[in-house]
PDB file of C-alpha atoms in Angstrom:
ATOM      1  CA  MET A 115      -0.466  -3.327 -12.642  1.00  0.00           C
ATOM      2  CA  THR A 116       1.914  -6.279 -13.108  1.00  0.00           C
ATOM      3  CA  GLY A 117       2.498  -6.331  -9.349  1.00  0.00           C
ATOM      4  CA  SER A 118       6.020  -5.000  -9.807  1.00  0.00           C
ATOM      5  CA  GLY A 119       5.655  -1.846  -7.713  1.00  0.00           C
ATOM      6  CA  MET A 120       8.175  -3.123  -5.157  1.00  0.00           C
ATOM      7  CA  GLY A 121      10.394  -4.898  -7.681  1.00  0.00           C
ATOM      8  CA  CYS A 122      13.087  -2.473  -6.521  1.00  0.00           C
ATOM      9  CA  PRO A 123      12.737  -1.996  -2.747  1.00  0.00           C
ATOM     10  CA  ASP A 124      14.888   1.151  -2.629  1.00  0.00           C
ATOM     11  CA  TRP A 125      15.156   4.370  -4.631  1.00  0.00           C
ATOM     12  CA  PRO A 126      16.905   5.650  -6.750  1.00  0.00           C
ATOM     13  CA  LYS A 127      19.069   2.515  -6.705  1.00  0.00           C
ATOM     14  CA  CYS A 128      17.667  -0.994  -6.986  1.00  0.00           C
ATOM     15  CA  PHE A 129      18.826  -3.379  -4.238  1.00  0.00           C
ATOM     16  CA  GLY A 130      21.612  -0.885  -3.653  1.00  0.00           C
ATOM     17  CA  GLN A 131      22.807  -1.182  -7.279  1.00  0.00           C
ATOM     18  CA  TRP A 132      22.564   1.170 -10.252  1.00  0.00           C
ATOM     19  CA  ILE A 133      22.155  -1.832 -12.568  1.00  0.00           C
ATOM     20  CA  PRO A 134      19.590  -4.233 -11.082  1.00  0.00           C
ATOM     21  CA  PRO A 135      20.477  -7.883 -10.457  1.00  0.00           C
ATOM     22  CA  THR A 136      19.208 -10.569 -12.801  1.00  0.00           C
ATOM     23  CA  ASP A 137      19.629 -13.462 -10.389  1.00  0.00           C
ATOM     24  CA  VAL A 138      19.265 -13.957  -6.639  1.00  0.00           C
ATOM     25  CA  SER A 139      22.935 -14.984  -6.481  1.00  0.00           C
ATOM     26  CA  GLN A 140      23.846 -11.329  -7.121  1.00  0.00           C
ATOM     27  CA  LEU A 141      22.133 -10.266  -3.887  1.00  0.00           C
ATOM     28  CA  PRO A 142      23.462 -10.479  -0.308  1.00  0.00           C
ATOM     29  CA  ALA A 143      22.369 -13.605   1.525  1.00  0.00           C
ATOM     30  CA  ASP A 144      20.429 -11.501   4.051  1.00  0.00           C
ATOM     31  CA  TYR A 145      18.523  -9.351   1.490  1.00  0.00           C
ATOM     32  CA  GLN A 146      15.178 -10.522   2.904  1.00  0.00           C
ATOM     33  CA  VAL A 147      16.191  -9.253   6.335  1.00  0.00           C
ATOM     34  CA  THR A 148      17.595  -5.998   4.938  1.00  0.00           C
ATOM     35  CA  TYR A 149      14.393  -5.235   3.047  1.00  0.00           C
ATOM     36  CA  LYS A 150      11.880  -6.886   5.370  1.00  0.00           C
ATOM     37  CA  ASP A 151      10.088  -3.563   5.947  1.00  0.00           C
ATOM     38  CA  ARG A 152       9.605  -3.287   2.162  1.00  0.00           C
ATOM     39  CA  GLY A 153       7.683  -6.548   1.915  1.00  0.00           C
ATOM     40  CA  TYR A 154      10.603  -8.935   1.373  1.00  0.00           C
ATOM     41  CA  ALA A 155      10.417 -10.764   4.714  1.00  0.00           C
ATOM     42  CA  ASP A 156       8.481 -13.600   3.058  1.00  0.00           C
ATOM     43  CA  THR A 157       9.042 -12.679  -0.595  1.00  0.00           C
ATOM     44  CA  THR A 158      11.760 -14.097  -2.825  1.00  0.00           C
ATOM     45  CA  PHE A 159      13.606 -12.141  -5.514  1.00  0.00           C
ATOM     46  CA  ASN A 160      11.793 -11.966  -8.864  1.00  0.00           C
ATOM     47  CA  ALA A 161      13.962 -10.752 -11.749  1.00  0.00           C
ATOM     48  CA  PHE A 162      10.953  -9.989 -13.984  1.00  0.00           C
ATOM     49  CA  LYS A 163       9.314  -7.690 -11.436  1.00  0.00           C
ATOM     50  CA  THR A 164      12.628  -6.030 -10.617  1.00  0.00           C
ATOM     51  CA  TRP A 165      13.317  -5.171 -14.240  1.00  0.00           C
ATOM     52  CA  VAL A 166       9.734  -4.070 -14.930  1.00  0.00           C
ATOM     53  CA  GLU A 167      10.081  -1.572 -12.068  1.00  0.00           C
ATOM     54  CA  TYR A 168      13.540  -0.495 -13.221  1.00  0.00           C
ATOM     55  CA  VAL A 169      12.422   0.031 -16.843  1.00  0.00           C
ATOM     56  CA  ASN A 170       9.500   2.052 -15.456  1.00  0.00           C
ATOM     57  CA  ARG A 171      12.034   4.316 -13.745  1.00  0.00           C
ATOM     58  CA  LEU A 172      14.158   4.630 -16.891  1.00  0.00           C
ATOM     59  CA  ILE A 173      11.081   5.667 -18.892  1.00  0.00           C
ATOM     60  CA  GLY A 174      10.345   8.179 -16.136  1.00  0.00           C
ATOM     61  CA  VAL A 175      13.813   9.662 -16.642  1.00  0.00           C
ATOM     62  CA  LEU A 176      13.183   9.949 -20.397  1.00  0.00           C
ATOM     63  CA  ILE A 177       9.847  11.667 -19.715  1.00  0.00           C
ATOM     64  CA  GLY A 178      11.693  14.111 -17.455  1.00  0.00           C
ATOM     65  CA  LEU A 179      14.281  14.885 -20.151  1.00  0.00           C
ATOM     66  CA  PHE A 180      11.630  15.348 -22.855  1.00  0.00           C
ATOM     67  CA  SER A 181       9.592  17.530 -20.487  1.00  0.00           C
ATOM     68  CA  LEU A 182      12.628  19.701 -19.831  1.00  0.00           C
ATOM     69  CA  GLY A 183      13.354  19.934 -23.559  1.00  0.00           C
ATOM     70  CA  THR A 184       9.742  20.880 -24.292  1.00  0.00           C
ATOM     71  CA  ALA A 185       9.778  23.619 -21.648  1.00  0.00           C
ATOM     72  CA  VAL A 186      13.076  25.064 -22.886  1.00  0.00           C
ATOM     73  CA  TYR A 187      12.018  24.949 -26.533  1.00  0.00           C
ATOM     74  CA  SER A 188       8.665  26.575 -25.696  1.00  0.00           C
ATOM     75  CA  LEU A 189      10.524  29.730 -24.653  1.00  0.00           C
ATOM     76  CA  LYS A 190      10.659  30.620 -28.354  1.00  0.00           C
ATOM     77  CA  LEU A 191       6.898  31.145 -28.200  1.00  0.00           C
ATOM     78  CA  ARG A 192       6.788  33.057 -24.912  1.00  0.00           C
ATOM     79  CA  LYS A 193       6.160  36.436 -26.593  1.00  0.00           C
ATOM     80  CA  THR A 194       3.647  35.353 -29.199  1.00  0.00           C
ATOM     81  CA  HIS A 195       1.955  32.397 -27.462  1.00  0.00           C
ATOM     82  CA  SER A 196       2.722  32.669 -23.758  1.00  0.00           C
ATOM     83  CA  SER A 197       0.122  30.026 -22.819  1.00  0.00           C
ATOM     84  CA  VAL A 198       2.178  27.331 -24.576  1.00  0.00           C
ATOM     85  CA  THR A 199       5.256  28.281 -22.527  1.00  0.00           C
ATOM     86  CA  ALA A 200       3.307  28.484 -19.270  1.00  0.00           C
ATOM     87  CA  LEU A 201       1.679  25.079 -19.784  1.00  0.00           C
ATOM     88  CA  SER A 202       4.987  23.475 -20.770  1.00  0.00           C
ATOM     89  CA  PHE A 203       6.674  24.648 -17.572  1.00  0.00           C
ATOM     90  CA  PHE A 204       3.674  23.649 -15.452  1.00  0.00           C
ATOM     91  CA  ALA A 205       3.771  20.164 -16.983  1.00  0.00           C
ATOM     92  CA  LEU A 206       7.517  19.966 -16.215  1.00  0.00           C
ATOM     93  CA  PHE A 207       6.762  20.917 -12.599  1.00  0.00           C
ATOM     94  CA  LEU A 208       4.171  18.119 -12.349  1.00  0.00           C
ATOM     95  CA  VAL A 209       6.602  15.607 -13.869  1.00  0.00           C
ATOM     96  CA  ILE A 210       9.114  16.480 -11.141  1.00  0.00           C
ATOM     97  CA  ILE A 211       6.397  16.137  -8.476  1.00  0.00           C
ATOM     98  CA  GLN A 212       5.363  12.818 -10.028  1.00  0.00           C
ATOM     99  CA  GLY A 213       8.916  11.510  -9.721  1.00  0.00           C
ATOM    100  CA  GLY A 214       8.977  12.463  -6.041  1.00  0.00           C
ATOM    101  CA  ILE A 215       5.652  10.720  -5.420  1.00  0.00           C
ATOM    102  CA  GLY A 216       6.989   7.636  -7.210  1.00  0.00           C
ATOM    103  CA  ALA A 217       9.897   7.547  -4.785  1.00  0.00           C
ATOM    104  CA  TYR A 218       7.482   7.988  -1.864  1.00  0.00           C
ATOM    105  CA  VAL A 219       5.347   5.081  -3.131  1.00  0.00           C
ATOM    106  CA  VAL A 220       8.415   2.818  -2.962  1.00  0.00           C
ATOM    107  CA  ARG A 221       9.544   4.050   0.453  1.00  0.00           C
ATOM    108  CA  THR A 222       6.080   3.516   1.949  1.00  0.00           C
ATOM    109  CA  ASN A 223       5.694   0.049   0.392  1.00  0.00           C
ATOM    110  CA  LEU A 224       2.775   1.002  -1.886  1.00  0.00           C
ATOM    111  CA  GLU A 225       0.834   2.962   0.718  1.00  0.00           C
ATOM    112  CA  GLY A 226      -2.894   2.995   0.017  1.00  0.00           C
ATOM    113  CA  GLY A 227      -4.214   6.195  -1.553  1.00  0.00           C
ATOM    114  CA  VAL A 228      -0.821   7.369  -2.795  1.00  0.00           C
ATOM    115  CA  ILE A 229      -1.105   5.147  -5.885  1.00  0.00           C
ATOM    116  CA  THR A 230      -4.414   6.814  -6.734  1.00  0.00           C
ATOM    117  CA  ILE A 231      -2.820  10.266  -6.431  1.00  0.00           C
ATOM    118  CA  HIS A 232       0.069   9.014  -8.581  1.00  0.00           C
ATOM    119  CA  MET A 233      -2.416   8.007 -11.295  1.00  0.00           C
ATOM    120  CA  ILE A 234      -4.402  11.255 -11.161  1.00  0.00           C
ATOM    121  CA  ILE A 235      -1.223  13.310 -11.625  1.00  0.00           C
ATOM    122  CA  ALA A 236      -0.224  11.082 -14.549  1.00  0.00           C
ATOM    123  CA  LEU A 237      -3.559  11.770 -16.273  1.00  0.00           C
ATOM    124  CA  THR A 238      -3.183  15.493 -15.565  1.00  0.00           C
ATOM    125  CA  ILE A 239       0.267  15.502 -17.189  1.00  0.00           C
ATOM    126  CA  LEU A 240      -1.109  13.628 -20.206  1.00  0.00           C
ATOM    127  CA  GLY A 241      -3.970  16.107 -20.544  1.00  0.00           C
ATOM    128  CA  LEU A 242      -1.609  19.090 -20.254  1.00  0.00           C
ATOM    129  CA  TYR A 243       0.648  17.815 -23.017  1.00  0.00           C
ATOM    130  CA  VAL A 244      -2.265  16.986 -25.319  1.00  0.00           C
ATOM    131  CA  TYR A 245      -3.660  20.503 -24.803  1.00  0.00           C
ATOM    132  CA  THR A 246      -0.230  22.116 -25.256  1.00  0.00           C
ATOM    133  CA  LEU A 247       0.334  20.128 -28.442  1.00  0.00           C
ATOM    134  CA  LEU A 248      -3.021  21.278 -29.836  1.00  0.00           C
ATOM    135  CA  LEU A 249      -2.270  24.894 -28.906  1.00  0.00           C
ATOM    136  CA  THR A 250       1.089  24.629 -30.647  1.00  0.00           C
ATOM    137  CA  HIS A 251      -0.605  23.139 -33.691  1.00  0.00           C
ATOM    138  CA  ARG A 252      -3.011  26.081 -33.822  1.00  0.00           C
ATOM    139  CA  ALA A 253      -0.199  28.582 -33.268  1.00  0.00           C
ATOM    140  CA  THR A 254       2.156  27.239 -35.930  1.00  0.00           C
ATOM    141  CA  ARG A 255      -0.324  26.394 -38.713  1.00  0.00           C
ATOM    142  CA  ARG A 256      -1.453  29.228 -40.944  1.00  0.00           C
ATOM    143  CA  ASN A 257      -5.133  28.368 -40.730  1.00  0.00           C
ATOM    144  CA  GLY A 258      -5.206  26.877 -37.218  1.00  0.00           C
ATOM    145  CA  PHE A 259      -8.285  24.734 -36.561  1.00  0.00           C
ATOM    146  CA  LYS A 260     -11.220  24.739 -38.907  1.00  0.00           C
ATOM    147  CA  PRO A 261     -14.331  26.444 -37.505  1.00  0.00           C
ATOM    148  CA  MET A 262     -16.814  23.855 -36.232  1.00  0.00           C
ATOM    149  CA  ALA A 263     -20.451  24.378 -35.303  1.00  0.00           C
ATOM    150  CA  VAL A 264     -20.376  22.637 -31.917  1.00  0.00           C
ATOM    151  CA  SER A 265     -23.290  23.317 -29.593  1.00  0.00           C
ATOM    152  CA  SER A 266     -22.818  23.963 -25.884  1.00  0.00           C
ATOM    153  CA  THR A 267     -24.789  20.773 -25.148  1.00  0.00           C
ATOM    154  CA  THR A 268     -22.368  18.696 -27.239  1.00  0.00           C
ATOM    155  CA  ALA A 269     -19.412  20.233 -25.423  1.00  0.00           C
ATOM    156  CA  LEU A 270     -21.118  19.576 -22.075  1.00  0.00           C
ATOM    157  CA  VAL A 271     -21.776  15.908 -22.868  1.00  0.00           C
ATOM    158  CA  GLY A 272     -18.152  15.455 -23.952  1.00  0.00           C
ATOM    159  CA  GLY A 273     -16.911  17.045 -20.737  1.00  0.00           C
ATOM    160  CA  LEU A 274     -19.228  14.823 -18.695  1.00  0.00           C
ATOM    161  CA  PHE A 275     -17.909  11.707 -20.446  1.00  0.00           C
ATOM    162  CA  LEU A 276     -14.339  12.789 -19.643  1.00  0.00           C
ATOM    163  CA  LEU A 277     -15.217  13.216 -15.961  1.00  0.00           C
ATOM    164  CA  MET A 278     -16.769   9.746 -15.994  1.00  0.00           C
ATOM    165  CA  ILE A 279     -13.567   8.281 -17.434  1.00  0.00           C
ATOM    166  CA  ILE A 280     -11.521   9.923 -14.678  1.00  0.00           C
ATOM    167  CA  ALA A 281     -13.944   8.696 -11.996  1.00  0.00           C
ATOM    168  CA  GLN A 282     -13.802   5.157 -13.397  1.00  0.00           C
ATOM    169  CA  ILE A 283      -9.995   5.204 -13.476  1.00  0.00           C
ATOM    170  CA  VAL A 284      -9.834   6.455  -9.874  1.00  0.00           C
ATOM    171  CA  MET A 285     -12.216   3.711  -8.771  1.00  0.00           C
ATOM    172  CA  GLY A 286     -10.206   1.170 -10.753  1.00  0.00           C
ATOM    173  CA  THR A 287      -6.997   2.280  -9.038  1.00  0.00           C
ATOM    174  CA  GLN A 288      -8.660   1.831  -5.656  1.00  0.00           C
ATOM    175  CA  VAL A 289      -9.814  -1.636  -6.704  1.00  0.00           C
ATOM    176  CA  ARG A 290      -6.235  -2.409  -7.690  1.00  0.00           C
ATOM    177  CA  GLU A 291      -5.066  -1.352  -4.202  1.00  0.00           C
ATOM    178  CA  ALA A 292      -7.640  -3.718  -2.682  1.00  0.00           C
ATOM    179  CA  ILE A 293      -6.383  -6.536  -4.918  1.00  0.00           C
ATOM    180  CA  ASP A 294      -2.803  -5.822  -3.800  1.00  0.00           C
ATOM    181  CA  HIS A 295      -3.952  -6.120  -0.191  1.00  0.00           C
ATOM    182  CA  LEU A 296      -5.697  -9.435  -0.888  1.00  0.00           C
ATOM    183  CA  ALA A 297      -2.621 -10.759  -2.694  1.00  0.00           C
ATOM    184  CA  LYS A 298      -0.427 -10.001   0.318  1.00  0.00           C
ATOM    185  CA  SER A 299      -2.774 -11.246   3.036  1.00  0.00           C
ATOM    186  CA  VAL A 300      -3.112 -14.860   4.107  1.00  0.00           C
ATOM    187  CA  GLU A 301      -6.898 -14.615   4.154  1.00  0.00           C
ATOM    188  CA  GLY A 302      -6.795 -13.304   0.593  1.00  0.00           C
ATOM    189  CA  GLY A 303      -6.634 -16.838  -0.763  1.00  0.00           C
ATOM    190  CA  SER A 304      -6.318 -17.550  -4.488  1.00  0.00           C
ATOM    191  CA  ARG A 305      -7.286 -15.317  -7.408  1.00  0.00           C
ATOM    192  CA  ASP A 306     -10.498 -17.296  -7.808  1.00  0.00           C
ATOM    193  CA  SER A 307     -11.742 -15.934  -4.486  1.00  0.00           C
ATOM    194  CA  TRP A 308     -10.674 -12.284  -4.874  1.00  0.00           C
ATOM    195  CA  ILE A 309     -13.734 -11.030  -6.787  1.00  0.00           C
ATOM    196  CA  GLY A 310     -16.044 -12.222  -4.033  1.00  0.00           C
ATOM    197  CA  LYS A 311     -14.000 -10.372  -1.413  1.00  0.00           C
ATOM    198  CA  LEU A 312     -13.880  -7.033  -3.199  1.00  0.00           C
ATOM    199  CA  ASP A 313     -16.190  -4.460  -1.663  1.00  0.00           C
ATOM    200  CA  GLY A 314     -15.977  -0.667  -1.306  1.00  0.00           C
ATOM    201  CA  VAL A 315     -16.100   0.980  -4.747  1.00  0.00           C
ATOM    202  CA  TYR A 316     -15.942  -2.259  -6.751  1.00  0.00           C
ATOM    203  CA  PRO A 317     -19.741  -2.768  -7.030  1.00  0.00           C
ATOM    204  CA  ILE A 318     -19.977   0.760  -8.474  1.00  0.00           C
ATOM    205  CA  HIS A 319     -16.919   0.307 -10.686  1.00  0.00           C
ATOM    206  CA  LYS A 320     -18.232  -2.847 -12.331  1.00  0.00           C
ATOM    207  CA  VAL A 321     -21.597  -1.307 -13.391  1.00  0.00           C
ATOM    208  CA  PHE A 322     -20.489   2.272 -14.014  1.00  0.00           C
ATOM    209  CA  TYR A 323     -19.738   1.472 -17.646  1.00  0.00           C
ATOM    210  CA  TYR A 324     -23.499   1.323 -18.300  1.00  0.00           C
ATOM    211  CA  ALA A 325     -23.757   5.053 -17.578  1.00  0.00           C
ATOM    212  CA  MET A 326     -20.554   5.656 -19.567  1.00  0.00           C
ATOM    213  CA  THR A 327     -22.001   3.792 -22.556  1.00  0.00           C
ATOM    214  CA  ILE A 328     -25.074   6.016 -22.561  1.00  0.00           C
ATOM    215  CA  ALA A 329     -22.960   9.180 -22.346  1.00  0.00           C
ATOM    216  CA  LEU A 330     -20.654   7.964 -25.135  1.00  0.00           C
ATOM    217  CA  VAL A 331     -23.535   7.106 -27.475  1.00  0.00           C
ATOM    218  CA  ILE A 332     -25.142  10.512 -26.899  1.00  0.00           C
ATOM    219  CA  TRP A 333     -21.843  12.305 -27.531  1.00  0.00           C
ATOM    220  CA  LEU A 334     -21.126  10.356 -30.720  1.00  0.00           C
ATOM    221  CA  ARG A 335     -24.646  10.993 -32.037  1.00  0.00           C
ATOM    222  CA  ARG A 336     -24.219  14.714 -31.459  1.00  0.00           C
ATOM    223  CA  LEU A 337     -20.850  14.581 -33.250  1.00  0.00           C
ATOM    224  CA  SER A 338     -22.165  12.531 -36.194  1.00  0.00           C
ATOM    225  CA  ARG A 339     -22.456  15.539 -38.541  1.00  0.00           C
ATOM    226  CA  LEU A 340     -18.937  16.741 -37.679  1.00  0.00           C
ATOM    227  CA  MET A 341     -17.604  13.221 -38.244  1.00  0.00           C
ATOM    228  CA  LYS A 342     -18.806  13.454 -41.843  1.00  0.00           C
ATOM    229  CA  GLU A 343     -17.205  16.865 -42.350  1.00  0.00           C
ATOM    230  CA  GLU A 344     -13.942  16.590 -40.398  1.00  0.00           C
ATOM    231  CA  PRO A 345     -11.615  13.574 -40.915  1.00  0.00           C
ATOM    232  CA  LEU A 346      -9.748  14.257 -37.642  1.00  0.00           C
ATOM    233  CA  VAL A 347     -12.982  14.211 -35.617  1.00  0.00           C
ATOM    234  CA  LYS A 348     -14.002  10.982 -37.359  1.00  0.00           C
ATOM    235  CA  ARG A 349     -10.668   9.243 -36.649  1.00  0.00           C
ATOM    236  CA  LEU A 350     -10.685  10.265 -32.989  1.00  0.00           C
ATOM    237  CA  ALA A 351     -14.324   9.248 -32.535  1.00  0.00           C
ATOM    238  CA  ILE A 352     -13.772   5.825 -34.102  1.00  0.00           C
ATOM    239  CA  GLY A 353     -10.631   5.282 -32.036  1.00  0.00           C
ATOM    240  CA  MET A 354     -12.485   6.256 -28.873  1.00  0.00           C
ATOM    241  CA  GLY A 355     -15.321   3.845 -29.632  1.00  0.00           C
ATOM    242  CA  VAL A 356     -12.966   0.939 -30.377  1.00  0.00           C
ATOM    243  CA  VAL A 357     -10.933   1.487 -27.202  1.00  0.00           C
ATOM    244  CA  PHE A 358     -14.103   1.812 -25.103  1.00  0.00           C
ATOM    245  CA  VAL A 359     -15.530  -1.500 -26.379  1.00  0.00           C
ATOM    246  CA  THR A 360     -12.147  -3.178 -25.776  1.00  0.00           C
ATOM    247  CA  GLU A 361     -12.104  -1.789 -22.229  1.00  0.00           C
ATOM    248  CA  VAL A 362     -15.590  -3.131 -21.497  1.00  0.00           C
ATOM    249  CA  ILE A 363     -14.611  -6.587 -22.785  1.00  0.00           C
ATOM    250  CA  ALA A 364     -11.432  -6.540 -20.675  1.00  0.00           C
ATOM    251  CA  GLY A 365     -13.362  -5.489 -17.565  1.00  0.00           C
ATOM    252  CA  ILE A 366     -16.002  -8.188 -18.001  1.00  0.00           C
ATOM    253  CA  SER A 367     -13.275 -10.774 -18.607  1.00  0.00           C
ATOM    254  CA  MET A 368     -11.449  -9.750 -15.429  1.00  0.00           C
ATOM    255  CA  HIS A 369     -14.665 -10.118 -13.438  1.00  0.00           C
ATOM    256  CA  ASN A 370     -15.585 -13.523 -14.868  1.00  0.00           C
ATOM    257  CA  PHE A 371     -12.146 -15.112 -15.176  1.00  0.00           C
ATOM    258  CA  ALA A 372     -10.563 -14.437 -11.760  1.00  0.00           C
ATOM    259  CA  ILE A 373      -8.694 -11.236 -12.694  1.00  0.00           C
ATOM    260  CA  PRO A 374      -6.081 -12.714 -15.099  1.00  0.00           C
ATOM    261  CA  ALA A 375      -2.719 -11.098 -14.376  1.00  0.00           C
ATOM    262  CA  PHE A 376      -2.039 -10.243 -18.028  1.00  0.00           C
ATOM    263  CA  LEU A 377      -5.321  -8.309 -18.315  1.00  0.00           C
ATOM    264  CA  GLN A 378      -4.542  -5.893 -15.462  1.00  0.00           C
ATOM    265  CA  PRO A 379      -1.933  -3.823 -17.374  1.00  0.00           C
ATOM    266  CA  VAL A 380      -4.006  -4.117 -20.581  1.00  0.00           C
ATOM    267  CA  HIS A 381      -7.035  -2.711 -18.735  1.00  0.00           C
ATOM    268  CA  LEU A 382      -5.054   0.235 -17.355  1.00  0.00           C
ATOM    269  CA  LEU A 383      -3.431   0.966 -20.721  1.00  0.00           C
ATOM    270  CA  GLY A 384      -6.856   0.951 -22.369  1.00  0.00           C
ATOM    271  CA  ALA A 385      -8.245   3.344 -19.756  1.00  0.00           C
ATOM    272  CA  THR A 386      -5.342   5.742 -20.291  1.00  0.00           C
ATOM    273  CA  LEU A 387      -5.736   5.590 -24.079  1.00  0.00           C
ATOM    274  CA  LEU A 388      -9.461   6.194 -23.717  1.00  0.00           C
ATOM    275  CA  PHE A 389      -8.835   9.295 -21.616  1.00  0.00           C
ATOM    276  CA  GLY A 390      -6.177  10.594 -24.029  1.00  0.00           C
ATOM    277  CA  ILE A 391      -8.319  10.108 -27.150  1.00  0.00           C
ATOM    278  CA  ALA A 392     -11.498  11.469 -25.545  1.00  0.00           C
ATOM    279  CA  PHE A 393      -9.653  14.517 -24.204  1.00  0.00           C
ATOM    280  CA  SER A 394      -8.093  15.137 -27.641  1.00  0.00           C
ATOM    281  CA  LEU A 395     -11.485  14.909 -29.333  1.00  0.00           C
ATOM    282  CA  TRP A 396     -13.098  17.207 -26.777  1.00  0.00           C
ATOM    283  CA  MET A 397     -10.364  19.832 -27.101  1.00  0.00           C
ATOM    284  CA  VAL A 398     -10.352  19.682 -30.928  1.00  0.00           C
ATOM    285  CA  THR A 399     -14.111  20.348 -31.000  1.00  0.00           C
ATOM    286  CA  LEU A 400     -13.836  23.116 -28.395  1.00  0.00           C
ATOM    287  CA  MET A 401     -11.073  24.825 -30.389  1.00  0.00           C
ATOM    288  CA  GLY A 402     -13.124  24.461 -33.562  1.00  0.00           C
ATOM    289  CA  ARG A 403     -16.103  25.927 -31.714  1.00  0.00           C
ATOM    290  CA  SER A 404     -13.924  28.841 -30.611  1.00  0.00           C
ATOM    291  CA  GLU A 405     -12.816  29.476 -34.191  1.00  0.00           C
ATOM    292  CA  ASN A 406     -16.446  29.290 -35.310  1.00  0.00           C
ATOM    293  CA  SER A 407     -17.419  31.871 -32.674  1.00  0.00           C
ATOM    294  CA  LYS A 408     -14.672  34.178 -33.933  1.00  0.00           C
ATOM    295  CA  ASP A 409     -15.997  33.828 -37.493  1.00  0.00           C
ATOM    296  CA  ILE A 410     -19.535  34.605 -36.339  1.00  0.00           C
ATOM    297  CA  VAL A 411     -18.365  37.696 -34.453  1.00  0.00           C
ATOM    298  CA  ALA A 412     -16.253  38.848 -37.404  1.00  0.00           C
ATOM    299  CA  SER A 413     -19.216  38.331 -39.751  1.00  0.00           C
ATOM    300  CA  ARG A 414     -21.489  40.380 -37.534  1.00  0.00           C
ATOM    301  CA  VAL A 415     -18.906  43.153 -37.275  1.00  0.00           C
ATOM    302  CA  ASP A 416     -18.660  43.231 -41.070  1.00  0.00           C
ATOM    303  CA  MET A 417     -22.447  43.396 -41.366  1.00  0.00           C
ATOM    304  CA  MET A 418     -22.557  46.292 -38.891  1.00  0.00           C
ATOM    305  CA  ALA A 419     -19.800  48.096 -40.784  1.00  0.00           C
ATOM    306  CA  GLN A 420     -21.649  47.640 -44.081  1.00  0.00           C
ATOM    307  CA  ALA A 421     -24.878  48.898 -42.479  1.00  0.00           C
ATOM    308  CA  MET A 422     -23.099  51.972 -41.124  1.00  0.00           C
ATOM    309  CA  LYS A 423     -21.689  52.715 -44.577  1.00  0.00           C
TER     310      LYS A 423
END
């Protein structure tokens, strides 16, 4: 989102070096010719963008190592809680796939559509690890999750809001691809003219938050009783509301102030946080609902046993 996707025009090295350059003097004189098919024919070296891209790769390596460690450590639970092990290894598989797609994005010079796929997989990985973490929490705590009386309608509204977040992020990623195209093209002009030239999904993207606001308000109203009873539900709900309002303000600001460069990564970070918090809240309530169902079944079994006696 900082426009640094091609800060390193090759992969896994960066300008043919394991440690990226910090100044153009460290590059061959003909680097623009060498990397002309990667967008450098009329682009000069930018140390900031190069190091943003390189740090992104280093963080990707750390994610890979932590994913591997999580999968290996989850083997301890394979006999008692096999779902935790299975999800950990599936997440590791997606992390590896994500790394390969990242390399493909660089080699195809930010090919349209691939960035959207890259983002969807990232959200899937985030969701998998949140779910796995919650399963581990339930498996390792003596009492697991507290039973919660969550209606099917409440669960449905929460799931709908999550799908709306994903749809909005996908549309936002496609808008970002259109902005990249405008930034590269001569007819794109200055940032002040970009909003007027955005078509496709942008008209939907910019008003979709109205529908999201309605869904969020309905979900929070249905969770209001649980928020009073469960501190975790309350914290997640408040966090979700704060992030959502911040996201709306950032989106409106981008529309009215010529898409400020600093707001692009802030907007994406907010969207990712919103998805993570909303997914956590949804899963916590679903697990609490599951525990509540178990209690109801156990209570009915006890009543039947007493009646038989």
